[in-house]
Short mmCIF file of C-alpha atoms and ligand atoms in Angstrom, two decimals:
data_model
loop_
_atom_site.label_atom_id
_atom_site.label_comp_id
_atom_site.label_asym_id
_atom_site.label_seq_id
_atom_site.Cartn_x
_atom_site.Cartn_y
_atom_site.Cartn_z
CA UNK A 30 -24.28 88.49 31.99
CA UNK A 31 -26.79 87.14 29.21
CA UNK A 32 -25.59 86.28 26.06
CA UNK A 33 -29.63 86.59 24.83
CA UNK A 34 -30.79 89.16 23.00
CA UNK A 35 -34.44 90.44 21.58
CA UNK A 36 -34.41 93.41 18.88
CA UNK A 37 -37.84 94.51 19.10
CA UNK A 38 -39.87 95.94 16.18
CA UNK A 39 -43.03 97.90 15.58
CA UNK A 40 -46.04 96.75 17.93
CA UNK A 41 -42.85 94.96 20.56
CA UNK A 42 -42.06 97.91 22.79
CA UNK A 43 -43.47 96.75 26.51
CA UNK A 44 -43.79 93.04 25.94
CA UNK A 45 -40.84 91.89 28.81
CA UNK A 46 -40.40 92.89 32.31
CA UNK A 47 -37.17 94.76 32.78
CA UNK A 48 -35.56 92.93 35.71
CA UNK A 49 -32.60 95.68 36.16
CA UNK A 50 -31.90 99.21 34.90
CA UNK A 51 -31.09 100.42 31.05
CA UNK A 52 -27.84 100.82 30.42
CA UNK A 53 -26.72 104.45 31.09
CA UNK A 54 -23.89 104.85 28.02
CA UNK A 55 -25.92 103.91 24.23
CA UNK A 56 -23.67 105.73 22.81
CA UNK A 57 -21.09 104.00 20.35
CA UNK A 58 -18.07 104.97 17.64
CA UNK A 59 -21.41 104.61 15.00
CA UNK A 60 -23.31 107.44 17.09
CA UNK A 61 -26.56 106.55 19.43
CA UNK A 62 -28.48 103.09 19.59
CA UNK A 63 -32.10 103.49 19.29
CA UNK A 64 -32.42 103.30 22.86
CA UNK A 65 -30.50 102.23 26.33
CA UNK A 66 -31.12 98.51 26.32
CA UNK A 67 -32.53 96.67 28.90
CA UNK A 68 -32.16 93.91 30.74
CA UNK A 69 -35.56 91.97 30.38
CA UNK A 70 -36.98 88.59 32.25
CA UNK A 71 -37.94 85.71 29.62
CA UNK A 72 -39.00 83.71 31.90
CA UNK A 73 -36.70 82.78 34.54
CA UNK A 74 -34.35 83.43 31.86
CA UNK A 75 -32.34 87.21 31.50
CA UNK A 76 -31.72 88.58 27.82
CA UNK A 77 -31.29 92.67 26.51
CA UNK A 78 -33.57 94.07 25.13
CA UNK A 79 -33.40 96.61 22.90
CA UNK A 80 -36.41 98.30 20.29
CA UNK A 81 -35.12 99.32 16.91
CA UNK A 82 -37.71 101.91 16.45
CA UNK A 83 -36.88 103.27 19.76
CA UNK A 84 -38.77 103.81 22.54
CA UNK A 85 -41.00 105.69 22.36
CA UNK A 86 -41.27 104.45 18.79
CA UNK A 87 -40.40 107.11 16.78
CA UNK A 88 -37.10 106.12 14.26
CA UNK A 89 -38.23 105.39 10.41
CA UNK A 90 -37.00 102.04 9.18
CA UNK A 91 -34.47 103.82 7.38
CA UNK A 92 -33.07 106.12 9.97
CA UNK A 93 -32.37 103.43 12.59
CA UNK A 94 -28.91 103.54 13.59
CA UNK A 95 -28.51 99.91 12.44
CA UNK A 96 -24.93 99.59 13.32
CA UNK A 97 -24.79 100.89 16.23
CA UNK A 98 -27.64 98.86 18.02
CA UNK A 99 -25.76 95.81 16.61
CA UNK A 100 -22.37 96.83 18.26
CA UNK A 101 -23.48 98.22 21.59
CA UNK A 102 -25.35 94.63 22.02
CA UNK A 103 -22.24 92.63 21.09
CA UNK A 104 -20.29 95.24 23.65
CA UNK A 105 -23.15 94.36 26.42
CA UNK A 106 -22.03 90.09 25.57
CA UNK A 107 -24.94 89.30 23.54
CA UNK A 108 -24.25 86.20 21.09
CA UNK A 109 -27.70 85.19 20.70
CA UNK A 110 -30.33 87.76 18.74
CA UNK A 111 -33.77 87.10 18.01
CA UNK A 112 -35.55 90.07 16.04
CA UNK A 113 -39.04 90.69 15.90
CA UNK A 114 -39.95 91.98 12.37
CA UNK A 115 -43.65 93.15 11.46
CA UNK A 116 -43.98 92.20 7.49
CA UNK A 117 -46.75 92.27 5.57
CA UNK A 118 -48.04 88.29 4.21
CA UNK A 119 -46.94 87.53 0.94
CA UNK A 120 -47.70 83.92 -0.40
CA UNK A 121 -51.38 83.65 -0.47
CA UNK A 122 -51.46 81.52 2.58
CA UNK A 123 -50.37 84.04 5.02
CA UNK A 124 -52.97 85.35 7.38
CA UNK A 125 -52.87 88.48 9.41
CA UNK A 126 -51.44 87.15 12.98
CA UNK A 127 -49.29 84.35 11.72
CA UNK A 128 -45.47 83.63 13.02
CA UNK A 129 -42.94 82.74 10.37
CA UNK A 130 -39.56 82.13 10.87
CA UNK A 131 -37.82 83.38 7.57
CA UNK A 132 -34.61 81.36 6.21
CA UNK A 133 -33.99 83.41 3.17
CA UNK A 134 -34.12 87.39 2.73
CA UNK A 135 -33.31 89.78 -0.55
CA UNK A 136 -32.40 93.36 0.39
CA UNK A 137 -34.39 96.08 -1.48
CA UNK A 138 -32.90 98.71 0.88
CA UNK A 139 -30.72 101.39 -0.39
CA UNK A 140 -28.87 104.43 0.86
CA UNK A 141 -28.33 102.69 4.54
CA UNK A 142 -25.03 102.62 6.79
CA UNK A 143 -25.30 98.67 5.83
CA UNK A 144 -21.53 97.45 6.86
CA UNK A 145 -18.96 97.74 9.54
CA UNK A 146 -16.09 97.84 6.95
CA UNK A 147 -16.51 101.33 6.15
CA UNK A 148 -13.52 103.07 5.83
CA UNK A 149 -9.93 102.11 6.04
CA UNK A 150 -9.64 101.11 9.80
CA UNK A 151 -11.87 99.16 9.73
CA UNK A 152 -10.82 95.19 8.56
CA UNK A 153 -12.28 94.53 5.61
CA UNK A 154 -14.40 91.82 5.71
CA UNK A 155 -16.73 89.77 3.10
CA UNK A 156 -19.37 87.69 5.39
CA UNK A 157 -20.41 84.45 4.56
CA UNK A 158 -24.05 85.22 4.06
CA UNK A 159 -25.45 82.49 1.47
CA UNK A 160 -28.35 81.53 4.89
CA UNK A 161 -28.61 85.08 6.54
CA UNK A 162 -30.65 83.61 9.49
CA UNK A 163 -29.12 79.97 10.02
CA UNK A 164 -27.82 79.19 13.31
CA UNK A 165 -28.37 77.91 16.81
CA UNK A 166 -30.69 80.77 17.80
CA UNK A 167 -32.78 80.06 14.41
CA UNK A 168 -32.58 76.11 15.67
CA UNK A 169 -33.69 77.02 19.03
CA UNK A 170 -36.72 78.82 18.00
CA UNK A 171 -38.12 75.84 15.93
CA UNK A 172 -37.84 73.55 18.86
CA UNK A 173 -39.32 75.79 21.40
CA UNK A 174 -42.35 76.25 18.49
CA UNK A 175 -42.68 72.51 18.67
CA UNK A 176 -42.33 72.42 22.61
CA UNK A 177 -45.41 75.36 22.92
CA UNK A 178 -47.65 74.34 20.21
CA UNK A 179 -47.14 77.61 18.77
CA UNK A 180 -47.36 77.37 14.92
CA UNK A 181 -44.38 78.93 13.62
CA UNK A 182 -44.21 78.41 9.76
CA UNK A 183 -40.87 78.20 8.35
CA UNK A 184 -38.85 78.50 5.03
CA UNK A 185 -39.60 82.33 3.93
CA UNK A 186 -38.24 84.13 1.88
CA UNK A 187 -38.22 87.97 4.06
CA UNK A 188 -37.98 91.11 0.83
CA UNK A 189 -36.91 94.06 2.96
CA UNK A 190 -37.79 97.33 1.33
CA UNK A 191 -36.73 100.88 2.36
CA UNK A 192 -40.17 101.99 3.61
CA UNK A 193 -41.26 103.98 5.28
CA UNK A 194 -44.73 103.63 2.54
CA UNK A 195 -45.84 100.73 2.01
CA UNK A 196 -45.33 98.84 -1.29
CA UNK A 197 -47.47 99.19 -4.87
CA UNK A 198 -49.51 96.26 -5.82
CA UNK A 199 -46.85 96.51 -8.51
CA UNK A 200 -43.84 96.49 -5.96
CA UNK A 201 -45.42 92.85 -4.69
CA UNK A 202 -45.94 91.66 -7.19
CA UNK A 203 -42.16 91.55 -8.57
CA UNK A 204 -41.30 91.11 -4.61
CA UNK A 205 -43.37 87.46 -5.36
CA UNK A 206 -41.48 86.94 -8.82
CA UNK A 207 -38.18 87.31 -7.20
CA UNK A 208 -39.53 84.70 -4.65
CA UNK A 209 -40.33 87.27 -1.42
CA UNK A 210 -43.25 85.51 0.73
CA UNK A 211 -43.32 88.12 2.98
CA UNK A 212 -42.11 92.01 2.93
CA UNK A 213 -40.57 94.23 5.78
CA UNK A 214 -38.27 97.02 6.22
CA UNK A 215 -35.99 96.27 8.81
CA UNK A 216 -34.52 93.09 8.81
CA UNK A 217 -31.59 94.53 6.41
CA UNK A 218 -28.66 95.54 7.39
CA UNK A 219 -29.50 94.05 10.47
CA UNK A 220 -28.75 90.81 9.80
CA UNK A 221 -25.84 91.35 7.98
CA UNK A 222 -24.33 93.91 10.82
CA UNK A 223 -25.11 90.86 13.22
CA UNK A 224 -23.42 88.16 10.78
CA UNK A 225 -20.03 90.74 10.56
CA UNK A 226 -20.37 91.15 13.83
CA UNK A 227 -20.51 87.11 14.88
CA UNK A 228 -23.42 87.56 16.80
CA UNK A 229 -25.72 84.72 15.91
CA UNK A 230 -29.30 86.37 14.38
CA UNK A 231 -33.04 84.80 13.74
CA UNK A 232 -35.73 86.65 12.99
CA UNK A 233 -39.81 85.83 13.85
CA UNK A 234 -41.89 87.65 11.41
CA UNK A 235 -45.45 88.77 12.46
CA UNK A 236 -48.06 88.93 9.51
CA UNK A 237 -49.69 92.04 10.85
CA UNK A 238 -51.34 92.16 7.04
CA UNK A 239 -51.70 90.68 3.83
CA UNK A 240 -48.94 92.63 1.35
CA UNK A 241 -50.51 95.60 -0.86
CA UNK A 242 -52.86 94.28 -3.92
CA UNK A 243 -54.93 96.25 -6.49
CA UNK A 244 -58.28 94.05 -5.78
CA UNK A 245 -57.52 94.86 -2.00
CA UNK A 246 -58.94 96.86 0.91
CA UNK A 247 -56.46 99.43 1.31
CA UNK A 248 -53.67 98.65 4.09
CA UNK A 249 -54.84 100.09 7.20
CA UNK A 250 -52.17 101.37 9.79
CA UNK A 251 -55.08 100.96 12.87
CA UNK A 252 -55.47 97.26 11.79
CA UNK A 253 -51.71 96.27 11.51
CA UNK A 254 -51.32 97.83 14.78
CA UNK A 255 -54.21 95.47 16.29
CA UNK A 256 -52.94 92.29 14.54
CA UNK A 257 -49.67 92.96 16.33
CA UNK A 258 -51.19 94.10 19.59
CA UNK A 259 -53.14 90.70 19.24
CA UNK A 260 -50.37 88.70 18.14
CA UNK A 261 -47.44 89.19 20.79
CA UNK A 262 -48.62 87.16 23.41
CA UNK A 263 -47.57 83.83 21.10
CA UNK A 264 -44.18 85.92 20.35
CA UNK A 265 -43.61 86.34 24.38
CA UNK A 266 -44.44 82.25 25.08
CA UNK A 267 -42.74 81.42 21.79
CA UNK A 268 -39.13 83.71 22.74
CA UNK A 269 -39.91 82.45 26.28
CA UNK A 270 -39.55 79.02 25.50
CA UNK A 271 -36.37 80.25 23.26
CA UNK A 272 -34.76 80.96 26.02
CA UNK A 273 -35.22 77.89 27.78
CA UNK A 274 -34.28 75.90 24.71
CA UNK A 275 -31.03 78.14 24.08
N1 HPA B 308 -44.96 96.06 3.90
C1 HPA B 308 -43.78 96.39 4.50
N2 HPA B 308 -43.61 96.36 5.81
C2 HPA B 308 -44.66 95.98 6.57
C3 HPA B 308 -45.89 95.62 6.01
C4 HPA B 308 -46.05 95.67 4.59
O1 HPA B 308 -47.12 95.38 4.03
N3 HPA B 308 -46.72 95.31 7.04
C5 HPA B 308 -45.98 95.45 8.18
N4 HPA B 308 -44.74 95.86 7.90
#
């Protein structure tokens, strides 16, 4: 079976063709995934899929059962993850609709089931973690963004933060002194679960808006929800082309 995998976020539900049934048993020693993943057709290329927020999408950033989405794909023989994060544009050069690739994240998140090594059966185990997103899936998205034309801008720095509000102008604004570009609220402890759990993780970031400001139109839910409506057809050619590439 595929060793691909796609963690979808908010506005990346129905984007993939399933091309067998769900799998019937989600459930795992860490209690439910967000939903019975899928096998999906990326092209002429087979990967599980799986949404975070469930489907349909109704689990708060914070209440996603992080841990055991993570482990039920490693069970299915994923190695490869792509996640598709919706974050809000940082750095002054984001636009609404843009793809970046993050290489850095800090983790704002608090209160969240955030490791495997929980309790004493459990190994113990510190995770190298110094490039949370670094890998051959990571590698294989930048080449299949050079092989489609798609402009996926790289090197940001991803501040997750516990949601499910948005941020204060204030929030931002130390989220841009601490050297965020953009800000989301899932891609922690995902990436870490996936890094103790040797999967190999890259995320693609959608700027569905630019982050919260005082001299700023209010962030409207409706428009982040068009952005990303508008902006997964790149995502499907981009993780398309992945797939090829991986
Ligand atoms: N902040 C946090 N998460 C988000 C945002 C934002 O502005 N937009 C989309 N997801």
């Amino acid at each position: 079976m595929t060793k691909l995998a796609i963690i979808g976020g908010t506005g990346a539900l129905d984007l993939f063709h399933p091309s067998g049934p769900a799998i019937e048993n989600t459930v795992t020693r860490w209690g439910p995934a967000s939903m019975a993943p899928v096998p999906v057709d990326l092209g002429s290329t087979q990967a599980w899929f799986l949404a975070r927020h469930g489907r349909p999408h109704h689990i708060p950033p914070h209440r996603i059962n992080y841990r055991a989405n993570i482990e039920l794909l490693q069970t299915l023989g994923a190695r490869h993850v792509v996640a598709i994060n919706a974050v809000g544009g940082i750095a002054p050069e984001l636009a609404a609709g843009d793809l970046v690739m993050p290489d850095q994240l800090i983790d704002y998140t608090w209160g969240r089931d955030h490791s495997f090594s929980d309790d004493a059966v459990q190994p113990l185990r510190h995770i190298e973690f110094a490039q949370p997103f670094a890998g051959p899936a990571g590698d294989a998205l930048r080449r299949a963004a050079a092989r489609t034309d798609i402009d996926l801008q790289l090197g940001a720095c991803y501040g997750v933060t516990q949601g499910p509000r948005l941020e204060t102008a204030a929030e931002i604004t130390r989220l841009a002194a601490d050297g965020c570009t953009v800000v989301g609220m899932t891609a922690m402890p995902e990436a870490a679960l996936a890094r103790e759990a040797g999967l190999d993780y890259a995320s693609v970031c959608v700027v569905a808006n630019p982050a919260a400001r005082v001299d700023a139109e209010p962030i409207s839910m409706a428009e982040i929800h068009r952005v990303l409506a508008q902006s997964m057809a790149s995502v499907v050619r981009l993780l398309e082309a992945w797939a090829e590439e991986m």
